[in-house]
């Protein structure tokens, strides 16, 4: 028997299905990635990871859950039969460059809803800029599931933006996603977009660097410049 579970970490929510025996592993993952490491499950089987202090931890948690084989990635959900997005490449054989190209070349029809088009096109532009950033070069020809050669802030934002775009392009492009049956998932898209724009274009407190250093201490003092192309693309987000 499968139960619907919603895993929420701050503004990032993954809608998944899990077997009952998966709970012990989820608990261990939470203890490893949360601060203070407390979880609770309510009667609707919603598991909330309390006080997760960094977005880096949230993304790393989602990757660990996927690697554990418990859940499909959020990009694999069949949200609508009218989506512009057909099939994700195999993460164990396709490179990060392949994944980026697959997402950024997803066709947006001429009659696309204005909201959908704005989010899809701006994220495609940003993901392309992140892929072309020199700091991503050491990671591009690795397969998607291979640990990155350089876990720098450009790589992290590429990963985060790619996941957001993977959600966007699965909506029916001709309808307003904010009013459709998957409004909760679209709210996640909006929240992720705000977070992306804040970290790349509006934060002057080095929050992104601080979060990254907390997870990967070897990055301290080695942060690449964001660059004009990435900055402009981030500012153009909705």
Coordinates of C-alpha atoms in Angstrom, one line a residue:
X1 CA 0.0 0.0 0.0
X2 CA 1.3 3.4 -0.9
X3 CA 0.6 6.6 0.9
X4 CA 0.9 10.1 -0.5
X5 CA 3.6 12.1 1.3
X6 CA 4.5 15.8 1.1
X7 CA 8.1 16.5 2.1
X8 CA 8.5 20.2 2.8
X9 CA 11.7 22.0 3.4
X10 CA 11.1 25.8 3.8
X11 CA 9.7 26.8 0.4
X12 CA 10.7 23.6 -1.4
X13 CA 8.1 20.9 -1.6
X14 CA 8.3 17.5 -3.2
X15 CA 5.1 15.6 -3.8
X16 CA 5.9 12.0 -3.8
X17 CA 4.7 8.5 -3.0
X18 CA 6.5 6.1 -0.6
X19 CA 6.2 2.7 0.8
X20 CA 5.4 2.5 4.5
X21 CA 8.8 0.8 5.2
X22 CA 10.5 4.0 3.8
X23 CA 9.9 6.0 7.0
X24 CA 13.0 4.8 8.9
X25 CA 15.3 5.9 6.1
X26 CA 13.5 9.2 5.8
X27 CA 14.0 9.7 9.5
X28 CA 17.7 9.1 9.2
X29 CA 18.0 11.5 6.2
X30 CA 16.2 14.1 8.2
X31 CA 18.5 13.7 11.2
X32 CA 21.5 14.2 9.0
X33 CA 20.3 17.2 7.1
X34 CA 18.0 19.1 9.5
X35 CA 18.7 21.5 12.3
X36 CA 17.9 20.6 15.0
X37 CA 17.0 17.4 13.3
X38 CA 13.4 17.1 14.5
X39 CA 10.6 15.7 12.3
X40 CA 6.9 15.1 12.8
X41 CA 4.3 13.4 10.8
X42 CA 0.7 14.5 11.0
X43 CA -2.5 12.6 10.3
X44 CA -2.3 13.5 6.6
X45 CA 1.1 11.9 6.4
X46 CA 2.9 15.2 5.9
X47 CA 6.5 15.1 7.0
X48 CA 8.0 18.4 7.7
X49 CA 11.7 18.9 8.1
X50 CA 11.8 21.6 10.8
X51 CA 14.2 24.5 10.8
X52 CA 16.3 23.4 7.9
X53 CA 18.8 26.2 8.0
X54 CA 20.0 26.3 4.4
X55 CA 18.7 25.9 0.9
X56 CA 21.8 23.9 0.1
X57 CA 20.8 21.3 2.7
X58 CA 17.3 21.2 1.2
X59 CA 18.6 20.4 -2.3
X60 CA 21.1 17.9 -1.0
X61 CA 18.3 16.2 0.9
X62 CA 16.2 15.9 -2.2
X63 CA 19.1 14.4 -4.2
X64 CA 19.8 11.9 -1.4
X65 CA 16.2 10.8 -1.3
X66 CA 16.2 10.2 -5.1
X67 CA 19.5 8.3 -4.9
X68 CA 18.1 6.1 -2.2
X69 CA 15.6 4.9 -4.8
X70 CA 12.5 5.8 -2.7
X71 CA 10.9 8.4 -4.9
X72 CA 10.9 9.6 -8.4
X73 CA 12.4 13.0 -9.0
X74 CA 9.9 15.9 -9.1
X75 CA 10.8 16.4 -12.8
X76 CA 9.5 12.9 -13.6
X77 CA 5.9 13.5 -12.5
X78 CA 3.3 13.4 -15.3
X79 CA 1.5 16.6 -14.3
X80 CA -0.5 17.0 -17.4
X81 CA -1.0 15.3 -20.7
X82 CA -0.6 18.7 -22.4
X83 CA 2.8 19.5 -21.0
X84 CA 5.6 20.7 -23.3
X85 CA 7.9 18.2 -21.7
X86 CA 8.0 14.6 -22.8
X87 CA 10.7 12.6 -21.1
X88 CA 13.7 13.3 -19.0
X89 CA 17.0 11.8 -20.1
X90 CA 18.5 9.0 -18.1
X91 CA 20.4 10.7 -15.2
X92 CA 22.9 7.8 -15.0
X93 CA 24.0 8.1 -18.6
X94 CA 23.2 11.7 -19.8
X95 CA 25.6 14.5 -19.0
X96 CA 24.7 17.7 -17.2
X97 CA 25.1 19.4 -20.6
X98 CA 22.6 17.0 -22.1
X99 CA 20.1 17.8 -19.3
X100 CA 20.5 21.5 -19.8
X101 CA 20.1 21.3 -23.5
X102 CA 17.0 19.1 -23.1
X103 CA 15.4 21.6 -20.8
X104 CA 16.4 24.8 -22.6
X105 CA 15.3 23.5 -26.0
X106 CA 11.8 22.5 -24.8
X107 CA 9.4 24.1 -27.3
X108 CA 7.2 26.9 -26.0
X109 CA 4.2 27.1 -28.3
X110 CA 3.1 30.5 -29.8
X111 CA -0.3 30.3 -28.0
X112 CA 1.4 29.7 -24.6
X113 CA -0.2 31.4 -21.6
X114 CA 1.6 34.6 -20.7
X115 CA 2.5 33.5 -17.1
X116 CA 3.8 30.1 -18.3
X117 CA 5.8 31.7 -21.1
X118 CA 7.3 34.3 -18.8
X119 CA 8.5 31.7 -16.3
X120 CA 9.6 29.1 -18.8
X121 CA 11.6 31.5 -21.1
X122 CA 13.3 33.3 -18.2
X123 CA 14.4 30.1 -16.6
X124 CA 15.6 28.7 -19.9
X125 CA 17.7 31.8 -20.4
X126 CA 19.1 31.6 -16.9
X127 CA 19.9 27.9 -17.1
X128 CA 21.7 28.5 -20.3
X129 CA 23.8 31.3 -18.8
X130 CA 24.6 29.1 -15.8
X131 CA 25.7 26.2 -18.1
X132 CA 27.9 28.5 -20.1
X133 CA 29.6 30.0 -17.0
X134 CA 33.2 29.0 -16.8
X135 CA 32.7 27.6 -13.3
X136 CA 30.4 24.9 -14.7
X137 CA 32.9 23.6 -17.2
X138 CA 34.4 20.9 -14.8
X139 CA 31.0 19.5 -14.3
X140 CA 29.2 19.6 -17.7
X141 CA 30.5 16.3 -19.2
X142 CA 29.9 14.3 -16.0
X143 CA 26.7 12.3 -15.9
X144 CA 23.9 14.0 -13.9
X145 CA 24.2 11.6 -11.0
X146 CA 28.0 11.7 -10.7
X147 CA 29.2 13.9 -7.8
X148 CA 30.3 17.2 -9.3
X149 CA 34.0 17.9 -9.8
X150 CA 33.5 21.5 -8.5
X151 CA 30.6 22.1 -6.1
X152 CA 30.7 25.8 -6.5
X153 CA 27.9 28.3 -6.2
X154 CA 27.3 28.3 -10.0
X155 CA 26.9 24.6 -10.0
X156 CA 24.5 24.7 -7.1
X157 CA 22.3 27.4 -8.7
X158 CA 22.4 25.4 -12.0
X159 CA 21.1 22.4 -10.1
X160 CA 18.4 24.5 -8.4
X161 CA 17.3 26.4 -11.5
X162 CA 17.2 23.2 -13.5
X163 CA 14.9 21.5 -11.1
X164 CA 12.6 24.5 -11.1
X165 CA 12.5 24.5 -14.9
X166 CA 11.8 20.8 -14.9
X167 CA 8.6 21.5 -13.0
X168 CA 7.6 24.5 -15.1
X169 CA 7.7 22.7 -18.5
X170 CA 5.4 19.9 -17.3
X171 CA 2.4 22.2 -17.0
X172 CA -0.1 22.8 -19.8
X173 CA 1.5 25.8 -21.6
X174 CA -1.8 27.1 -22.8
X175 CA -3.4 27.5 -19.4
X176 CA -2.6 29.7 -16.4
X177 CA -0.6 27.4 -14.1
X178 CA -1.5 29.5 -11.1
X179 CA -5.1 28.7 -11.5
X180 CA -5.0 25.0 -12.5
X181 CA -5.3 21.8 -10.5
X182 CA -1.6 21.8 -9.7
X183 CA -1.6 25.2 -8.0
X184 CA 0.3 24.0 -5.0
X185 CA 3.2 22.8 -7.2
X186 CA 3.1 26.1 -9.1
X187 CA 3.4 27.9 -5.8
X188 CA 6.6 26.0 -5.2
X189 CA 7.8 27.2 -8.6
X190 CA 7.1 30.8 -7.6
X191 CA 8.8 30.4 -4.3
X192 CA 11.8 28.8 -5.9
X193 CA 12.0 31.7 -8.4
X194 CA 11.9 34.3 -5.7
X195 CA 14.7 32.4 -3.9
X196 CA 16.8 32.2 -7.1
X197 CA 16.4 35.9 -7.9
X198 CA 17.2 36.9 -4.3
X199 CA 20.4 34.8 -4.1
X200 CA 21.8 35.7 -7.5
X201 CA 20.6 39.3 -8.1
X202 CA 19.4 41.0 -4.9
X203 CA 21.4 39.7 -1.9
X204 CA 24.3 41.8 -0.8
X205 CA 25.0 39.8 2.3
X206 CA 26.8 36.9 0.7
X207 CA 24.0 34.5 1.8
X208 CA 24.6 32.1 -1.1
X209 CA 28.3 31.9 -0.3
X210 CA 27.7 31.4 3.4
X211 CA 25.2 28.6 2.8
X212 CA 27.5 26.9 0.4
X213 CA 30.5 27.1 2.8
X214 CA 28.4 25.5 5.6
X215 CA 27.8 22.5 3.4
X216 CA 31.1 22.5 1.5
X217 CA 33.9 24.1 3.6
X218 CA 36.4 23.6 0.8
X219 CA 34.6 26.3 -1.2
X220 CA 35.6 29.0 1.4
X221 CA 37.5 31.8 -0.4
X222 CA 37.0 30.1 -3.8
X223 CA 33.7 31.6 -5.0
X224 CA 33.6 32.5 -8.7
X225 CA 32.0 35.8 -9.8
X226 CA 28.4 35.4 -10.9
X227 CA 29.1 37.3 -14.1
X228 CA 27.1 39.7 -16.1
X229 CA 25.2 37.1 -18.2
X230 CA 23.9 35.2 -15.1
X231 CA 23.2 38.4 -13.3
X232 CA 21.1 39.8 -16.1
X233 CA 19.2 36.6 -16.6
X234 CA 18.5 36.4 -12.8
X235 CA 17.2 39.9 -12.8
X236 CA 14.9 39.1 -15.7
X237 CA 13.1 36.4 -13.6
X238 CA 9.4 37.2 -12.8

